[in-house]
Coordinates of C-alpha atoms in Angstrom, one line a residue:
X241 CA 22.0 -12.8 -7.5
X242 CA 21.8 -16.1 -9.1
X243 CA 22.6 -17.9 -6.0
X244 CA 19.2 -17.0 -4.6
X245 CA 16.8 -19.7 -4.3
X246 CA 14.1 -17.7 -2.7
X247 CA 13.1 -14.6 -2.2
X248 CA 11.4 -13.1 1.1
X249 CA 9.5 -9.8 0.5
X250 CA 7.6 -8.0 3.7
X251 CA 5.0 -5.7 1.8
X252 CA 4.4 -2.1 2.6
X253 CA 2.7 0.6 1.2
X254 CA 5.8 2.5 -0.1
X255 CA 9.0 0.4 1.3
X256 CA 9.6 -3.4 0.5
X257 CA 12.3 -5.1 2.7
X258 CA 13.8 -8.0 0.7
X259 CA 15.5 -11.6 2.0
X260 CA 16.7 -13.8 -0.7
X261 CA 18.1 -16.9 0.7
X262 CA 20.2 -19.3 -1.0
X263 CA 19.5 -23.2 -1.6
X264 CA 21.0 -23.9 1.8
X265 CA 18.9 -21.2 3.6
X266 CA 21.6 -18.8 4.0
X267 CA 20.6 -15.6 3.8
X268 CA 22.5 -13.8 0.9
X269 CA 20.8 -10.9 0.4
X270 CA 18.9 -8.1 2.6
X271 CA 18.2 -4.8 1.0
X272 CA 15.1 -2.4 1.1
X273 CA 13.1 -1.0 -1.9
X274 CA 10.5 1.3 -3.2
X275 CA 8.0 0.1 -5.2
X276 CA 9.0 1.4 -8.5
X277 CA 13.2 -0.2 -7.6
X278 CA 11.1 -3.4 -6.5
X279 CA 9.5 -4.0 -9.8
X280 CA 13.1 -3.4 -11.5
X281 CA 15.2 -5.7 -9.3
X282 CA 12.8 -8.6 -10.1
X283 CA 12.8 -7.9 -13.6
X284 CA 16.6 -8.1 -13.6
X285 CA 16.4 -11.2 -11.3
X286 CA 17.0 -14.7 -12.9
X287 CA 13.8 -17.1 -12.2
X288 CA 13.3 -17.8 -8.6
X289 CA 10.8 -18.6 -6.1
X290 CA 9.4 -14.9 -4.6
X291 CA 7.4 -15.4 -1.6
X292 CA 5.1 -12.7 0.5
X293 CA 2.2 -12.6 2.8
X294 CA -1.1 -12.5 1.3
X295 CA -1.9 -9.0 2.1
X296 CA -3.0 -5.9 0.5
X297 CA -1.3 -5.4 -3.1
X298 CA 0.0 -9.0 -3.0
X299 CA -2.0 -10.4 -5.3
X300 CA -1.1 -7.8 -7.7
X301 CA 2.6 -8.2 -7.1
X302 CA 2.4 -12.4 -7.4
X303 CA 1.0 -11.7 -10.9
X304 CA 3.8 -9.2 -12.0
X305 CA 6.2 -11.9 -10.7
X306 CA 4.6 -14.7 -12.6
X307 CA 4.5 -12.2 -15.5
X308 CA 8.4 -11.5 -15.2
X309 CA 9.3 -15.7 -14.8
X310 CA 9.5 -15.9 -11.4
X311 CA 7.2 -18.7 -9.3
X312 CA 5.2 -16.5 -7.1
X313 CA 3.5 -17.8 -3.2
X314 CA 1.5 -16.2 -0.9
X315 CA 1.3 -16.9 2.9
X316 CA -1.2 -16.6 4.9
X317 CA 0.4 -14.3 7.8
X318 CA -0.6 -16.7 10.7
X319 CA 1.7 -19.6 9.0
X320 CA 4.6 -17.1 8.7
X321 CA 4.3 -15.8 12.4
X322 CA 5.8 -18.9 14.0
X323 CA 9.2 -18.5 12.3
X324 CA 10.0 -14.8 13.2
X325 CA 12.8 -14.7 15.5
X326 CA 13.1 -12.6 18.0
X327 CA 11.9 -8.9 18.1
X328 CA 10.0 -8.1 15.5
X329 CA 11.5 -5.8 12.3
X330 CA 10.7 -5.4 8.5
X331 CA 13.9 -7.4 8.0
X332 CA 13.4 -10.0 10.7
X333 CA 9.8 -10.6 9.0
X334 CA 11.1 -10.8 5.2
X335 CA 13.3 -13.7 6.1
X336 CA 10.3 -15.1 8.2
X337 CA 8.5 -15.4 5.1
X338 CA 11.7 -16.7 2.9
X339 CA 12.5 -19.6 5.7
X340 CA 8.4 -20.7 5.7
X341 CA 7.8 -20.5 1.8
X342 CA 11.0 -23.1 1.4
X343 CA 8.9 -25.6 4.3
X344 CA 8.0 -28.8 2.3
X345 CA 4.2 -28.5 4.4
X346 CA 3.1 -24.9 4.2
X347 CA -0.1 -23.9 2.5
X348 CA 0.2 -20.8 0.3
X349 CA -2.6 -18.8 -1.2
X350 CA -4.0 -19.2 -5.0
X351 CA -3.2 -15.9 -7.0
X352 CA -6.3 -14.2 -8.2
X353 CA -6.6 -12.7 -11.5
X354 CA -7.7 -9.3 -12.3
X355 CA -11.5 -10.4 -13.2
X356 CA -11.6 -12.2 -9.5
X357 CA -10.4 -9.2 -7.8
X358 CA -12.8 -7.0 -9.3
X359 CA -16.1 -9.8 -8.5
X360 CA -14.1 -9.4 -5.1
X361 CA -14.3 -5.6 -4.7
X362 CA -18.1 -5.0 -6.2
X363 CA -19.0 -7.6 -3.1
X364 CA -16.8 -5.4 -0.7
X365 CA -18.4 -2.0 -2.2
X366 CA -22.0 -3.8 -1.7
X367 CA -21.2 -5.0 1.9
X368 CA -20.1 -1.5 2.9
X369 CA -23.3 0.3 1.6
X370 CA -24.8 -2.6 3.5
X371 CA -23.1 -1.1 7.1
X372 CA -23.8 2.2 6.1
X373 CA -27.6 1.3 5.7
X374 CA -27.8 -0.6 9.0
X375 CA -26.2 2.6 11.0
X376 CA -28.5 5.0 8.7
X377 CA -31.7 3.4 9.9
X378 CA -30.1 2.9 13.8
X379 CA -29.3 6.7 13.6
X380 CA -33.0 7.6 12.5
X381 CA -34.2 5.0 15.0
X382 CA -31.8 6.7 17.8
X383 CA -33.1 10.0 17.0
X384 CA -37.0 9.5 17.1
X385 CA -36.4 7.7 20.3
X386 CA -35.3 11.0 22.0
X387 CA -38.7 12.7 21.0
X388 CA -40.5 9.3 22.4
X389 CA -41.5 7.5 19.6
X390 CA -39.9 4.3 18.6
X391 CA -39.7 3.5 15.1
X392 CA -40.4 -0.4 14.3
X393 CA -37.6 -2.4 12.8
X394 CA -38.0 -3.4 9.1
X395 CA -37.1 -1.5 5.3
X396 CA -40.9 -1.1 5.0
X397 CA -41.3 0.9 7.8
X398 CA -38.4 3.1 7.2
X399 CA -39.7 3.0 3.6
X400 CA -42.5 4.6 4.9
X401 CA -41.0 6.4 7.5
X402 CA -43.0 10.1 7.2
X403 CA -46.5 7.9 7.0
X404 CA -45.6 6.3 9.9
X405 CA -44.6 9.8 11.7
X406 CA -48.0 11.1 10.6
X407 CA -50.2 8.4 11.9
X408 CA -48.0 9.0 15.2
X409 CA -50.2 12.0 15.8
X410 CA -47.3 13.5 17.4
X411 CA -46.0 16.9 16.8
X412 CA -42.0 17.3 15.8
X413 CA -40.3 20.0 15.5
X414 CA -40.1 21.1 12.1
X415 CA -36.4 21.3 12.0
X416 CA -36.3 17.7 13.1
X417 CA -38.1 16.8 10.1
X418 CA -35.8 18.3 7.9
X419 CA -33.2 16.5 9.6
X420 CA -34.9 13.3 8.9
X421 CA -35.5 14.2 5.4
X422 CA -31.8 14.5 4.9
X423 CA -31.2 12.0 6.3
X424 CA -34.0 9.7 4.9
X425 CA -33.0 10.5 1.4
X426 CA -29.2 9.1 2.6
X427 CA -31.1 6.1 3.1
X428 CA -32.8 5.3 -0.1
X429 CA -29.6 6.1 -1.8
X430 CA -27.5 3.7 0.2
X431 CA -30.5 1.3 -0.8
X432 CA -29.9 2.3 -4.9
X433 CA -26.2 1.8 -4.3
X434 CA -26.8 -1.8 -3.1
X435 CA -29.4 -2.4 -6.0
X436 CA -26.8 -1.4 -8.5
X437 CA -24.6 -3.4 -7.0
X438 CA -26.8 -6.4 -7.4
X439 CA -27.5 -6.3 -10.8
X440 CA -23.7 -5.9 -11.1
X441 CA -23.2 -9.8 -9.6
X442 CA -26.6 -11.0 -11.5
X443 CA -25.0 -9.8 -14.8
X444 CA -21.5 -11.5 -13.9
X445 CA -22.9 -14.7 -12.8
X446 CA -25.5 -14.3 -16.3
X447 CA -22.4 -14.3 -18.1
X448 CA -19.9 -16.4 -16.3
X449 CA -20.5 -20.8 -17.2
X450 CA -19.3 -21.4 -13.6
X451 CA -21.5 -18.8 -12.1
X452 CA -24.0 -20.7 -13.7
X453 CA -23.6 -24.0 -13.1
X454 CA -23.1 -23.4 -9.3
X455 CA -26.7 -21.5 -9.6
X456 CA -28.2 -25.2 -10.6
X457 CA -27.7 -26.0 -6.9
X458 CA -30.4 -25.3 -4.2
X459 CA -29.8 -22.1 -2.0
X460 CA -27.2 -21.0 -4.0
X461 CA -27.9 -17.4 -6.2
X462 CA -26.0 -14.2 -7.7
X463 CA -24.0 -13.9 -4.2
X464 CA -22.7 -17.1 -3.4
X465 CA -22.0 -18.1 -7.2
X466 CA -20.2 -15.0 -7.9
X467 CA -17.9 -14.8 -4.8
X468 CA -17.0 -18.3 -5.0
X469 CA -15.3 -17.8 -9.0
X470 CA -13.5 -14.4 -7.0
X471 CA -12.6 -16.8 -3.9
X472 CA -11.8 -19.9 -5.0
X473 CA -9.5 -19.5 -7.8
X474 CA -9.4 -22.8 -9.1
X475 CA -10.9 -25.9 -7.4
X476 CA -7.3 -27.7 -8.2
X477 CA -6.5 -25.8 -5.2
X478 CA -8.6 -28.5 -2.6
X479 CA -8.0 -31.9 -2.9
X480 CA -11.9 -33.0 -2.1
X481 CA -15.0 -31.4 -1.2
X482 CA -14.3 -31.2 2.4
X483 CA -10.9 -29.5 1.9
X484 CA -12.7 -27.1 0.6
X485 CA -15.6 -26.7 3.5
X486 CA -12.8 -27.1 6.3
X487 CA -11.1 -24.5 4.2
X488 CA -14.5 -22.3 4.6
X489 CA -14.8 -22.8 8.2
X490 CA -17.6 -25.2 7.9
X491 CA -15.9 -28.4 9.9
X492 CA -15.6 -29.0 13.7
X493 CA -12.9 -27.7 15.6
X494 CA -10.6 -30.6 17.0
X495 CA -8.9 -30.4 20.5
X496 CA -8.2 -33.8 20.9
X497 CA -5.2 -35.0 23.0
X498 CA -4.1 -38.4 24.3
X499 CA -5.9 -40.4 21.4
X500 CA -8.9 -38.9 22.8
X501 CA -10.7 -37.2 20.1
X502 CA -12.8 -34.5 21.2
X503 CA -14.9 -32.4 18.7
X504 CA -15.8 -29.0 19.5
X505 CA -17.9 -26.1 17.4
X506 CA -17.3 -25.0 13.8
X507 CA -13.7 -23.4 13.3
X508 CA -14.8 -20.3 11.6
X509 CA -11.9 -20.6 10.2
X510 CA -10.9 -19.0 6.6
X511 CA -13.3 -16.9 4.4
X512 CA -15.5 -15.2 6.7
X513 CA -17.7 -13.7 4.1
X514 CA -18.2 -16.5 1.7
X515 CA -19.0 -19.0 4.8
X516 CA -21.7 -16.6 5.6
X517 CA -23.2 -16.9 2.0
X518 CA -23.5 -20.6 2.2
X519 CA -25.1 -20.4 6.0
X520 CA -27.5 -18.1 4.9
X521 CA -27.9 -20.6 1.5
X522 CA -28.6 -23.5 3.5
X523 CA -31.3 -21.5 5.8
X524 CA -33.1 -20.7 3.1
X525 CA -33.7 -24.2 1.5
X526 CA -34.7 -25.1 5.6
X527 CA -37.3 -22.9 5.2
X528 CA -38.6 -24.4 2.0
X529 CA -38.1 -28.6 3.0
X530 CA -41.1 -29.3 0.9
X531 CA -39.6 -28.2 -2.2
X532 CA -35.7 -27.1 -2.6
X533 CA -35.0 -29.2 0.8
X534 CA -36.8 -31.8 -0.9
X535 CA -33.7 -32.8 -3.4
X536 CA -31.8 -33.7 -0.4
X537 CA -33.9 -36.7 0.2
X538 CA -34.2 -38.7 3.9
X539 CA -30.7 -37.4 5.5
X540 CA -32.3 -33.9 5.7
X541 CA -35.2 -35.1 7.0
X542 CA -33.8 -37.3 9.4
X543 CA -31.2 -34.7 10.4
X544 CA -34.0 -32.1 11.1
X545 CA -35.6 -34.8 13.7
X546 CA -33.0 -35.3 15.7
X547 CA -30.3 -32.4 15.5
X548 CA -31.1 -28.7 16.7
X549 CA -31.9 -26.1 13.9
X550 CA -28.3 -24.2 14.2
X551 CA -26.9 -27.7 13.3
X552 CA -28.7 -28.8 10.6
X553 CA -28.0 -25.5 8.9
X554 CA -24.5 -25.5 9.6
X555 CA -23.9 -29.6 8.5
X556 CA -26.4 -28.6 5.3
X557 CA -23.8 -25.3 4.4
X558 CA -20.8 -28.1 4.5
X559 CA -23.2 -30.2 2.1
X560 CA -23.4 -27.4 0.0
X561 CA -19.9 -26.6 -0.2
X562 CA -19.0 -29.7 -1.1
X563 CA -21.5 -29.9 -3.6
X564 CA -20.1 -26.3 -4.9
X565 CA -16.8 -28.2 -5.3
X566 CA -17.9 -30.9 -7.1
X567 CA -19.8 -28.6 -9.5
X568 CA -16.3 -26.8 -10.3
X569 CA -14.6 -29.7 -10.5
X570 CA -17.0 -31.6 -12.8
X571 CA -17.9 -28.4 -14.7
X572 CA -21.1 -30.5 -14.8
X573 CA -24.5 -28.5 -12.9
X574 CA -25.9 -30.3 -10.0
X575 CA -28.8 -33.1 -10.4
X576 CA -30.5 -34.4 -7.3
X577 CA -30.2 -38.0 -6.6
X578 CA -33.3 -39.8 -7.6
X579 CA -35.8 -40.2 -4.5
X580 CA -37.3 -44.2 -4.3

């Protein structure tokens, strides 16, 4: 076992097929464990490199392998695909993953820690209630449209959903309106849930220095503050500001060929969620350039005269990424440049 220099592992829920390949990429082991043999065999295993894709459970794994010695790294499954082989097994995978953690270029995943994970799981509890809300209110609004009444769109009016029926002066069965009721009251407790939820993130980012710091800058709040100290791990893990924004998604795609460079949309690439945060975070100071906007000086102003609106929100969210990184980097809060 000592003659392993790293360690494949293709995740499961119960099974885990292992690789370990020596320093001259030979494979020396292949076996296939449970969970609870896993956990022993890397205990017993000298200090290696132990590599997996970033999946379900791996973050939890990469910290009981940092906590046993070992130097944990996480993939990001599309970098792994390229190096499977042939048809596609457990096995054939595990060494997929040994043979692209020991590439001298790959990009591997920061581990979270426990406190991230859970930031991470209170925003993925809030944005299901969220769903469940949004079908809840197209369900009521499907429903009424059968008797011939269409409901308006907006919380207030499903707020007010049986004063809207009344002034309707339309008659429902009464059954229906038990229905409704049942269904209405599903509805304001999805909409307690998310309010829970909320105060959840405004205590954590109350309580966490980075949280707050990254509140000092315009368009950023509870959300984005707190799912950026759960996302990005450590702003070690970006080299600049814009690392961090192409990282988000936030750059233009490139399909250039020939020396030709030829820009195309936004990539969209990496974390979904958190990119939507800062979109959102940049339409709202738009709709406030006479104060927030204001802070950004003449190149918002200029860029709002002569690029659409969908651009000038999406080259302001870049902005504020970058500006996120800085803050984490600096652990200084932001200050607006002076305006002459």
């Amino acid at each position: 076992m000592s003659s392993i220099q790293i360690l494949g592992i293709d995740l499961g829920k119960h099974s885990f097929h292992v690789v370990g390949h020596n320093h001259l990429g030979k494979e020396v082991l292949r076996k296939k464990y449970s969970r609870n043999q896993l956990i022993s065999f890397i205990a017993k295993l000298e200090p290696t490199i132990i590599a997996f894709e970033a999946c379900g459970g791996s973050h939890w794994l990469a910290r009981k392998c940092i906590d046993l010695g070992h130097q944990a790294k996480l993939i990001p499954p599309q970098y792994v695909k390229p190096y499977v082989k042939g048809n596609k097994n457990d096995f054939i995978d595990a060494a997929a993953i040994a043979e692209a953690a020991s590439r001298p270029s790959m990009r591997f995943v920061a581990v979270k820690t426990e406190d991230a994970q859970v930031i991470a799981t209170i925003h993925r509890i809030r944005d299901g209630y969220i769903k469940e809300r949004t079908a809840c209110m197209s369900r009521i609004g499907a429903i009424l449209l059968e008797f011939g009444l269409s409901l308006p769109k907006g919380h207030a009016k499903m707020k007010a959903l049986f004063q809207w029926l009344a002034e309707q002066n339309e008659e429902l069965p009464p059954s229906l309106l038990n229905e409704l009721c049942s269904i209405h009251e599903h509805y304001s407790y999805l909409s307690q849930q998310i309010k829970k939820q909320d105060i959840k993130l405004h205590d954590i980012s109350e309580n966490n220095e980075l949280a707050r710091l990254l509140k000092t800058i315009p368009g950023i709040g509870d959300l984005t503050s707190t799912l950026c100290i759960a996302d990005v791990s450590s702003s070690n893990n970006f080299v600049n500001g814009r690392n961090m924004a192409a990282w988000l998604g936030l750059v233009p795609r490139q399909f250039s060929t020939g020396g030709k460079p030829k820009l195309l949309g936004v990539s969209k690439r990496g974390n979904k969620q958190l990119r939507t945060l800062f979109v959102h975070g940049a339409r709202a100071v738009l709709s406030r350039p006479d104060t927030t906007g204001k802070v950004f000086g003449q190149w918002l102003v200029n860029l709002r005269a002569t690029k659409p609106f969908n651009v000038v929100v999406v080259a302001l969210a870049n902005k504020l990424a970058r500006i996120a990184w800085a803050v984490l980097q600096h652990r200084q809060a932001f200050k607006a440049a002076k305006q002459p």
